Amino acid sequence: MNQKTPRSVPGPWRVGVIAGMASYIDAAAIVGFSTAMVIYQDALGLTPEQVGLASGALTLGIAVGAVIGGRLGDRFGRRPVFTATMIAIVIGAVALVLADSFSLVVVGAILLGVATGADLPVSLSTISEAADDSNRGKILSFSNLLWLVGSVASAAIGVGVGGLGRLGGQVLFTHIAVVATVVMIARIGVPESETWKAAREERRTGKSTVRATRSGVRELLRQPYLAPFLGLVVFYGFTNLAANTGGQFGTYLLVNFAGADIPTATLVGLPVLPLAVIGIIWFMKIADSPKRFTYFTVGAVLWIVGLMIPVVFGYSLLTSLIAGIVIVGGSVFAFEAIMKIWTQEQFPTLLRTTAQGAIISVARLLAAILAAVTPSIANAGGPSLLYGLLALFAAIGVITAYAVFKTRDRHSEFNTEAAPKALQRT
């Protein structure tokens, strides 16, 4: 009598790569859209105001999508959400390939943004719930490496197709559509999170377990989750202002205030890339160890010092390069990678993607607001004033995180939910 072979469950690293491609697509969407809008500006006759509105639509879409996807991921499961988001990303990218007017560009930007934002929190929770205490931090950190690869890939494609007119923009969006299609197919083999399924079943059957009862959004505004939730909102929201501004306006500042041409301004960032890769790999090695908070503390100091270099020594090609190296050396240990780990470990199963989505959303909204006035700040007070503000923002973020997580860094809701005494809520 023939017996069916049990379907193999993918290992945590395989899940990490497949789900982590959400970060690749996020980077490709942001970088590729930025380059494509420069191309479409001439090809479709877009005004500078329309380019700004389209870019704002993408950013706003990501922020809104993160909140929606995060909540849906906790209520209906990780798998249906990350399947639907990949389909929507493909549709949004194809819409941007075919767009021949400003209105269609905006529609495509909103759809791409919402779908990308919605995918991020559920993908990260899929990774963390497939892993364990020995590798959760490593695999979550690997998604940062995928983000870097996605940004470099889109930038490289942009260099190659920048002179092709509308076709160049279409190639950039086709790249996103093709990658999303491949990821969507790969995700067919990723099952629903067993952790989420167990929590959902306990809630459905009325069991009074911790993970079944802690599922309402209001729980995030009560202890023990209020402190880490607000701490992460402030930490990621403010540090992201420094990181996003540097990435989005680095070339603008060098060209307008350091006398560099565009090719030179682009090359200034190249030495930072291998350092970022080394830093991410280094962080992966210590991400699951007690050392990570010490690294966070040192990284936080380095980040603020790096941002202060143009303030103290003036803004030039040299100080920009040195500042970039120091900032990367600090931010790999005190920014998004550790935020992802803390967010996954500090909240219960049925609130995990909700919390992550809200944190991402606030950060993207704050970044969009600052981006709207960044050129005005730089023109009014010079890059030194801008970098001074960014140093202040980063300091607020990392000091808040230090205060909140110096005693909570090693706390994990995964262990709390698994402990025998937590099986019944008291």
Short mmCIF file of C-alpha atoms in Angstrom, two decimals:
data_model
loop_
_atom_site.label_atom_id
_atom_site.label_comp_id
_atom_site.label_asym_id
_atom_site.label_seq_id
_atom_site.Cartn_x
_atom_site.Cartn_y
_atom_site.Cartn_z
CA MET A 1 0.00 0.00 0.00
CA ASN A 2 1.46 3.33 -1.08
CA GLN A 3 1.85 6.01 1.52
CA LYS A 4 2.14 9.69 0.79
CA THR A 5 5.48 11.15 1.65
CA PRO A 6 5.04 13.89 4.26
CA ARG A 7 5.57 17.34 2.80
CA SER A 8 8.90 18.67 3.95
CA VAL A 9 8.85 21.86 5.98
CA PRO A 10 11.30 24.47 4.68
CA GLY A 11 14.16 25.26 7.03
CA PRO A 12 14.40 28.65 8.75
CA TRP A 13 17.14 29.95 6.45
CA ARG A 14 15.13 29.07 3.36
CA VAL A 15 12.12 30.84 4.83
CA GLY A 16 14.40 33.74 5.72
CA VAL A 17 15.60 34.15 2.15
CA ILE A 18 12.15 33.80 0.55
CA ALA A 19 10.32 36.01 3.04
CA GLY A 20 13.29 38.37 3.37
CA MET A 21 13.01 39.25 -0.31
CA ALA A 22 10.33 41.70 0.88
CA SER A 23 13.26 43.91 1.91
CA TYR A 24 14.88 43.51 -1.53
CA ILE A 25 11.64 44.58 -3.21
CA ASP A 26 11.20 47.48 -0.79
CA ALA A 27 14.65 48.80 -1.71
CA ALA A 28 14.15 48.17 -5.42
CA ALA A 29 10.82 50.01 -5.32
CA ILE A 30 12.23 53.07 -3.54
CA VAL A 31 15.48 53.36 -5.52
CA GLY A 32 13.99 52.26 -8.84
CA PHE A 33 11.02 54.61 -8.53
CA SER A 34 13.27 57.55 -7.76
CA THR A 35 15.40 56.92 -10.87
CA ALA A 36 12.39 56.15 -13.06
CA MET A 37 10.71 59.43 -12.15
CA VAL A 38 13.74 61.34 -13.40
CA ILE A 39 13.38 59.45 -16.69
CA TYR A 40 9.59 59.81 -16.86
CA GLN A 41 9.89 63.52 -16.17
CA ASP A 42 11.09 64.02 -19.74
CA ALA A 43 9.47 60.99 -21.37
CA LEU A 44 5.95 61.71 -20.07
CA GLY A 45 6.32 65.46 -19.63
CA LEU A 46 5.91 65.43 -15.86
CA THR A 47 6.41 68.68 -13.95
CA PRO A 48 8.66 68.83 -10.86
CA GLU A 49 5.53 69.14 -8.72
CA GLN A 50 4.07 65.99 -10.29
CA VAL A 51 7.31 64.08 -9.67
CA GLY A 52 7.17 65.14 -6.03
CA LEU A 53 3.52 64.11 -5.71
CA ALA A 54 4.21 60.72 -7.28
CA SER A 55 7.14 60.09 -4.95
CA GLY A 56 5.01 61.18 -2.01
CA ALA A 57 2.27 58.77 -3.12
CA LEU A 58 4.75 55.87 -3.00
CA THR A 59 6.01 56.81 0.48
CA LEU A 60 2.50 57.38 1.82
CA GLY A 61 1.40 54.08 0.27
CA ILE A 62 4.18 52.20 2.08
CA ALA A 63 3.20 53.82 5.39
CA VAL A 64 -0.50 53.02 4.99
CA GLY A 65 0.23 49.53 3.70
CA ALA A 66 2.42 48.70 6.71
CA VAL A 67 -0.44 49.42 9.11
CA ILE A 68 -2.99 47.51 7.04
CA GLY A 69 -0.76 44.53 6.33
CA GLY A 70 0.42 44.35 9.92
CA ARG A 71 -3.08 44.11 11.33
CA LEU A 72 -4.31 41.69 8.66
CA GLY A 73 -1.30 39.47 9.27
CA ASP A 74 -2.23 39.05 12.93
CA ARG A 75 -5.93 38.49 12.25
CA PHE A 76 -5.88 36.26 9.18
CA GLY A 77 -2.38 34.80 9.10
CA ARG A 78 0.98 35.60 7.56
CA ARG A 79 0.61 33.43 4.45
CA PRO A 80 -2.55 34.87 2.85
CA VAL A 81 -1.27 38.42 3.33
CA PHE A 82 2.20 37.87 1.89
CA THR A 83 0.67 36.02 -1.06
CA ALA A 84 -1.81 38.82 -1.80
CA THR A 85 0.86 41.51 -1.43
CA MET A 86 3.15 39.88 -3.99
CA ILE A 87 0.28 39.75 -6.50
CA ALA A 88 -0.46 43.43 -5.83
CA ILE A 89 3.23 44.36 -6.20
CA VAL A 90 3.33 42.69 -9.62
CA ILE A 91 0.16 44.52 -10.69
CA GLY A 92 1.49 47.86 -9.40
CA ALA A 93 4.84 47.43 -11.16
CA VAL A 94 3.14 46.45 -14.44
CA ALA A 95 0.85 49.48 -14.13
CA LEU A 96 3.95 51.69 -13.89
CA VAL A 97 5.48 49.96 -16.92
CA LEU A 98 2.36 50.76 -18.96
CA ALA A 99 1.68 54.21 -17.46
CA ASP A 100 1.61 56.95 -20.09
CA SER A 101 0.20 59.77 -17.97
CA PHE A 102 0.64 61.35 -14.55
CA SER A 103 -2.64 59.93 -13.21
CA LEU A 104 -1.62 56.36 -14.08
CA VAL A 105 1.81 56.89 -12.53
CA VAL A 106 0.15 57.94 -9.26
CA VAL A 107 -2.21 54.94 -9.32
CA GLY A 108 0.73 52.59 -9.88
CA ALA A 109 2.78 54.31 -7.18
CA ILE A 110 0.02 53.99 -4.60
CA LEU A 111 -0.59 50.32 -5.40
CA LEU A 112 3.11 49.49 -5.36
CA GLY A 113 3.62 51.40 -2.12
CA VAL A 114 0.64 49.90 -0.26
CA ALA A 115 1.54 46.36 -1.33
CA THR A 116 5.22 46.75 -0.45
CA GLY A 117 4.43 48.27 2.93
CA ALA A 118 1.89 45.57 3.75
CA ASP A 119 4.35 42.82 2.91
CA LEU A 120 7.14 43.97 5.21
CA PRO A 121 5.66 43.23 8.68
CA VAL A 122 4.15 39.84 7.76
CA SER A 123 7.37 38.74 6.06
CA LEU A 124 9.47 39.62 9.10
CA SER A 125 7.12 37.74 11.44
CA THR A 126 7.17 34.75 9.09
CA ILE A 127 10.96 34.73 9.42
CA SER A 128 11.04 35.13 13.20
CA GLU A 129 8.42 32.45 13.80
CA ALA A 130 10.22 29.95 11.58
CA ALA A 131 13.46 30.52 13.49
CA ASP A 132 14.46 29.89 17.11
CA ASP A 133 16.51 31.67 19.76
CA SER A 134 19.78 30.45 18.25
CA ASN A 135 19.29 31.99 14.79
CA ARG A 136 16.35 34.42 14.87
CA GLY A 137 18.52 37.53 15.02
CA LYS A 138 20.88 36.28 12.31
CA ILE A 139 18.11 35.52 9.83
CA LEU A 140 16.22 38.75 10.50
CA SER A 141 19.49 40.66 10.02
CA PHE A 142 20.02 38.89 6.72
CA SER A 143 16.99 40.77 5.39
CA ASN A 144 19.04 43.97 5.75
CA LEU A 145 21.63 42.48 3.43
CA LEU A 146 18.86 41.73 0.93
CA TRP A 147 17.70 45.35 1.21
CA LEU A 148 21.21 46.52 0.37
CA VAL A 149 21.39 44.14 -2.61
CA GLY A 150 18.02 45.40 -3.85
CA SER A 151 19.10 49.02 -3.70
CA VAL A 152 22.42 48.33 -5.45
CA ALA A 153 20.71 46.24 -8.14
CA SER A 154 18.19 48.99 -8.92
CA ALA A 155 20.90 51.64 -8.92
CA ALA A 156 23.03 49.56 -11.30
CA ILE A 157 20.08 48.99 -13.63
CA GLY A 158 19.36 52.71 -13.51
CA VAL A 159 22.90 53.52 -14.60
CA GLY A 160 22.60 51.09 -17.51
CA VAL A 161 19.21 52.22 -18.79
CA GLY A 162 19.23 55.88 -17.80
CA GLY A 163 19.74 57.04 -21.37
CA LEU A 164 17.01 54.92 -22.96
CA GLY A 165 14.14 57.30 -22.32
CA ARG A 166 10.79 55.83 -21.29
CA LEU A 167 12.11 52.33 -21.98
CA GLY A 168 14.67 52.83 -19.21
CA GLY A 169 11.92 53.49 -16.66
CA GLN A 170 9.98 50.51 -17.93
CA VAL A 171 13.02 48.27 -17.43
CA LEU A 172 13.32 49.43 -13.80
CA PHE A 173 9.69 48.57 -13.07
CA THR A 174 9.92 45.31 -15.02
CA HIS A 175 12.77 44.30 -12.73
CA ILE A 176 10.45 44.72 -9.72
CA ALA A 177 7.63 42.78 -11.42
CA VAL A 178 9.89 39.88 -12.38
CA VAL A 179 11.48 39.57 -8.93
CA ALA A 180 8.06 39.77 -7.24
CA THR A 181 6.74 37.04 -9.53
CA VAL A 182 9.63 34.74 -8.68
CA VAL A 183 9.19 35.44 -4.97
CA MET A 184 5.44 34.80 -5.22
CA ILE A 185 6.09 31.39 -6.76
CA ALA A 186 8.73 30.58 -4.14
CA ARG A 187 6.33 31.50 -1.35
CA ILE A 188 3.91 28.77 -2.42
CA GLY A 189 6.19 26.35 -0.57
CA VAL A 190 6.23 28.43 2.64
CA PRO A 191 3.47 27.18 5.00
CA GLU A 192 1.56 29.27 7.49
CA SER A 193 3.43 30.04 10.70
CA GLU A 194 2.92 27.23 13.22
CA THR A 195 3.24 29.77 16.02
CA TRP A 196 0.41 31.87 14.60
CA LYS A 197 -1.76 28.81 13.92
CA ALA A 198 -1.39 27.61 17.52
CA ALA A 199 -2.24 31.04 18.94
CA ARG A 200 -5.21 31.44 16.61
CA GLU A 201 -6.56 27.98 17.49
CA GLU A 202 -6.30 28.68 21.20
CA ARG A 203 -8.17 31.93 20.71
CA ARG A 204 -10.83 30.26 18.56
CA THR A 205 -11.49 27.57 21.15
CA GLY A 206 -11.58 30.04 24.02
CA LYS A 207 -8.48 28.88 25.84
CA SER A 208 -7.23 31.39 28.38
CA THR A 209 -3.58 31.36 27.36
CA VAL A 210 -1.40 34.43 27.23
CA ARG A 211 -0.88 34.30 23.48
CA ALA A 212 -4.58 33.76 22.80
CA THR A 213 -5.86 36.59 24.98
CA ARG A 214 -3.27 39.26 24.11
CA SER A 215 -4.47 40.12 20.63
CA GLY A 216 -6.31 43.44 20.84
CA VAL A 217 -4.62 46.60 19.58
CA ARG A 218 -5.22 48.25 22.97
CA GLU A 219 -2.75 45.79 24.49
CA LEU A 220 0.04 47.77 22.79
CA LEU A 221 -0.93 50.76 24.90
CA ARG A 222 -0.78 48.82 28.16
CA GLN A 223 2.09 47.31 30.10
CA PRO A 224 4.11 45.22 29.52
CA TYR A 225 3.99 46.25 25.83
CA LEU A 226 3.57 50.03 26.07
CA ALA A 227 7.22 50.77 26.90
CA PRO A 228 8.79 48.71 24.09
CA PHE A 229 6.14 49.87 21.61
CA LEU A 230 6.63 53.58 22.27
CA GLY A 231 10.38 53.06 22.61
CA LEU A 232 10.58 51.46 19.16
CA VAL A 233 8.32 54.10 17.60
CA VAL A 234 10.66 56.84 18.85
CA PHE A 235 13.86 54.88 18.19
CA TYR A 236 13.09 53.87 14.61
CA GLY A 237 11.10 56.98 13.76
CA PHE A 238 13.90 59.39 14.69
CA THR A 239 16.92 57.38 13.58
CA ASN A 240 15.22 56.73 10.24
CA LEU A 241 15.09 60.49 9.71
CA ALA A 242 18.89 60.56 9.73
CA ALA A 243 19.28 57.45 7.58
CA ASN A 244 16.61 58.34 5.01
CA THR A 245 17.76 61.92 4.59
CA GLY A 246 21.35 60.86 3.97
CA GLY A 247 20.31 58.35 1.35
CA GLN A 248 17.71 60.51 -0.36
CA PHE A 249 19.57 63.82 -0.42
CA GLY A 250 23.25 62.82 -0.35
CA THR A 251 23.78 63.53 -4.05
CA TYR A 252 21.72 66.74 -3.87
CA LEU A 253 23.87 68.10 -1.04
CA LEU A 254 27.19 67.22 -2.66
CA VAL A 255 26.23 68.78 -5.99
CA ASN A 256 24.73 71.95 -4.53
CA PHE A 257 26.98 72.59 -1.52
CA ALA A 258 30.28 70.75 -2.12
CA GLY A 259 30.80 71.65 -5.77
CA ALA A 260 30.73 68.05 -6.98
CA ASP A 261 29.30 66.90 -10.28
CA ILE A 262 26.75 64.08 -10.35
CA PRO A 263 29.18 61.25 -11.28
CA THR A 264 31.58 62.30 -8.50
CA ALA A 265 28.76 62.61 -5.99
CA THR A 266 27.64 59.09 -6.90
CA LEU A 267 31.14 57.65 -6.51
CA VAL A 268 31.51 59.09 -3.00
CA GLY A 269 29.07 56.50 -1.72
CA LEU A 270 30.86 53.51 -3.25
CA PRO A 271 33.45 52.96 -0.48
CA VAL A 272 30.60 52.72 2.01
CA LEU A 273 28.95 49.72 0.31
CA PRO A 274 31.55 47.04 1.15
CA LEU A 275 31.77 48.42 4.69
CA ALA A 276 27.99 48.10 5.00
CA VAL A 277 28.14 44.47 3.85
CA ILE A 278 30.93 43.69 6.32
CA GLY A 279 29.01 45.44 9.08
CA ILE A 280 25.79 43.52 8.41
CA ILE A 281 27.65 40.19 8.39
CA TRP A 282 29.41 41.17 11.62
CA PHE A 283 26.09 42.04 13.23
CA MET A 284 24.65 38.69 12.12
CA LYS A 285 27.43 36.96 14.08
CA ILE A 286 26.50 38.67 17.35
CA ALA A 287 22.75 39.22 16.78
CA ASP A 288 21.70 36.30 19.00
CA SER A 289 24.30 36.81 21.71
CA PRO A 290 24.36 38.94 24.89
CA LYS A 291 26.98 41.11 23.17
CA ARG A 292 24.48 42.79 20.88
CA PHE A 293 23.44 45.51 23.35
CA THR A 294 27.07 46.48 23.90
CA TYR A 295 27.48 46.71 20.14
CA PHE A 296 24.29 48.76 19.97
CA THR A 297 25.65 51.22 22.53
CA VAL A 298 28.97 51.67 20.72
CA GLY A 299 27.20 51.91 17.37
CA ALA A 300 24.86 54.59 18.69
CA VAL A 301 27.81 56.75 19.76
CA LEU A 302 29.57 56.27 16.43
CA TRP A 303 26.43 57.23 14.52
CA ILE A 304 26.06 60.54 16.37
CA VAL A 305 29.79 61.27 16.03
CA GLY A 306 29.57 60.62 12.27
CA LEU A 307 26.65 63.00 11.87
CA MET A 308 28.52 65.70 13.78
CA ILE A 309 31.61 65.59 11.53
CA PRO A 310 30.15 67.97 8.87
CA VAL A 311 28.88 70.22 11.67
CA VAL A 312 32.28 70.55 13.35
CA PHE A 313 34.61 70.44 10.33
CA GLY A 314 32.37 71.88 7.61
CA TYR A 315 30.73 70.18 4.67
CA SER A 316 32.92 68.98 1.80
CA LEU A 317 33.57 65.87 -0.28
CA LEU A 318 36.14 64.69 2.27
CA THR A 319 34.06 65.28 5.39
CA SER A 320 31.03 63.71 3.66
CA LEU A 321 33.05 60.58 2.87
CA ILE A 322 34.48 60.29 6.39
CA ALA A 323 31.08 60.94 7.94
CA GLY A 324 29.50 58.28 5.72
CA ILE A 325 32.04 55.66 6.80
CA VAL A 326 31.60 56.43 10.52
CA ILE A 327 27.80 56.55 10.21
CA VAL A 328 27.67 53.16 8.51
CA GLY A 329 30.00 51.74 11.16
CA GLY A 330 27.52 52.82 13.82
CA SER A 331 24.16 52.32 12.14
CA VAL A 332 24.70 48.64 11.27
CA PHE A 333 24.63 47.96 15.02
CA ALA A 334 22.18 50.63 16.18
CA PHE A 335 19.47 50.98 13.59
CA GLU A 336 17.12 48.83 11.54
CA ALA A 337 18.67 45.41 12.16
CA ILE A 338 18.29 45.54 15.92
CA MET A 339 14.90 47.25 15.57
CA LYS A 340 13.62 44.22 13.64
CA ILE A 341 14.86 41.84 16.33
CA TRP A 342 13.40 43.84 19.21
CA THR A 343 10.07 44.22 17.44
CA GLN A 344 9.78 40.49 16.81
CA GLU A 345 10.82 39.52 20.33
CA GLN A 346 8.98 42.11 22.41
CA PHE A 347 5.39 41.48 21.30
CA PRO A 348 3.05 38.45 21.47
CA THR A 349 2.15 36.37 18.43
CA LEU A 350 -1.23 37.93 17.66
CA LEU A 351 0.15 41.49 17.95
CA ARG A 352 3.56 40.97 16.36
CA THR A 353 2.83 42.17 12.81
CA THR A 354 0.45 44.86 14.09
CA ALA A 355 3.24 46.40 16.16
CA GLN A 356 5.81 46.06 13.38
CA GLY A 357 3.48 47.64 10.83
CA ALA A 358 2.69 50.61 13.08
CA ILE A 359 6.39 51.23 13.81
CA ILE A 360 7.32 51.12 10.11
CA SER A 361 4.38 53.36 9.22
CA VAL A 362 5.28 56.12 11.68
CA ALA A 363 8.90 56.09 10.51
CA ARG A 364 7.95 56.39 6.83
CA LEU A 365 5.48 59.20 7.52
CA LEU A 366 8.04 61.18 9.53
CA ALA A 367 10.61 60.68 6.76
CA ALA A 368 8.16 61.94 4.14
CA ILE A 369 7.43 65.08 6.20
CA LEU A 370 11.13 65.87 6.68
CA ALA A 371 11.90 65.16 3.01
CA ALA A 372 9.41 67.83 1.98
CA VAL A 373 11.39 70.54 3.82
CA THR A 374 14.96 69.17 3.66
CA PRO A 375 16.07 71.25 0.65
CA SER A 376 14.67 74.39 2.32
CA ILE A 377 16.57 73.66 5.55
CA ALA A 378 19.81 73.07 3.64
CA ASN A 379 19.36 76.23 1.58
CA ALA A 380 18.56 78.34 4.63
CA GLY A 381 21.29 77.15 7.00
CA GLY A 382 23.60 75.03 4.90
CA PRO A 383 24.40 71.31 5.29
CA SER A 384 25.91 71.93 8.73
CA LEU A 385 22.52 72.96 10.10
CA LEU A 386 20.86 69.97 8.47
CA TYR A 387 23.43 67.53 9.84
CA GLY A 388 23.12 69.11 13.28
CA LEU A 389 19.37 68.43 13.21
CA LEU A 390 19.95 64.86 12.01
CA ALA A 391 22.44 64.29 14.84
CA LEU A 392 19.82 65.56 17.30
CA PHE A 393 17.16 63.24 15.83
CA ALA A 394 19.49 60.24 15.95
CA ALA A 395 20.46 61.06 19.53
CA ILE A 396 16.81 61.19 20.60
CA GLY A 397 16.23 57.82 18.95
CA VAL A 398 19.20 55.91 20.33
CA ILE A 399 18.97 57.40 23.84
CA THR A 400 15.31 56.35 24.00
CA ALA A 401 16.21 52.84 22.86
CA TYR A 402 19.03 52.63 25.38
CA ALA A 403 16.73 53.65 28.23
CA VAL A 404 13.99 51.18 27.24
CA PHE A 405 16.04 48.16 26.21
CA LYS A 406 18.98 48.15 28.61
CA THR A 407 16.86 45.90 30.81
CA ARG A 408 14.67 44.36 28.09
CA ASP A 409 17.18 43.45 25.38
CA ARG A 410 17.21 39.75 26.24
CA HIS A 411 13.47 39.51 26.90
CA SER A 412 11.56 37.42 24.35
CA GLU A 413 7.82 36.86 24.10
CA PHE A 414 8.62 33.60 22.31
CA ASN A 415 10.01 32.29 25.60
CA THR A 416 7.22 33.87 27.64
CA GLU A 417 4.55 32.17 25.55
CA ALA A 418 6.37 28.82 25.65
CA ALA A 419 6.90 28.81 29.43
CA PRO A 420 4.65 26.39 31.39
CA LYS A 421 3.46 29.13 33.74
CA ALA A 422 2.31 31.15 30.72
CA LEU A 423 0.02 28.43 29.41
CA GLN A 424 -2.78 29.81 31.53
CA ARG A 425 -3.27 33.52 32.04
CA THR A 426 -3.50 34.47 35.66
#
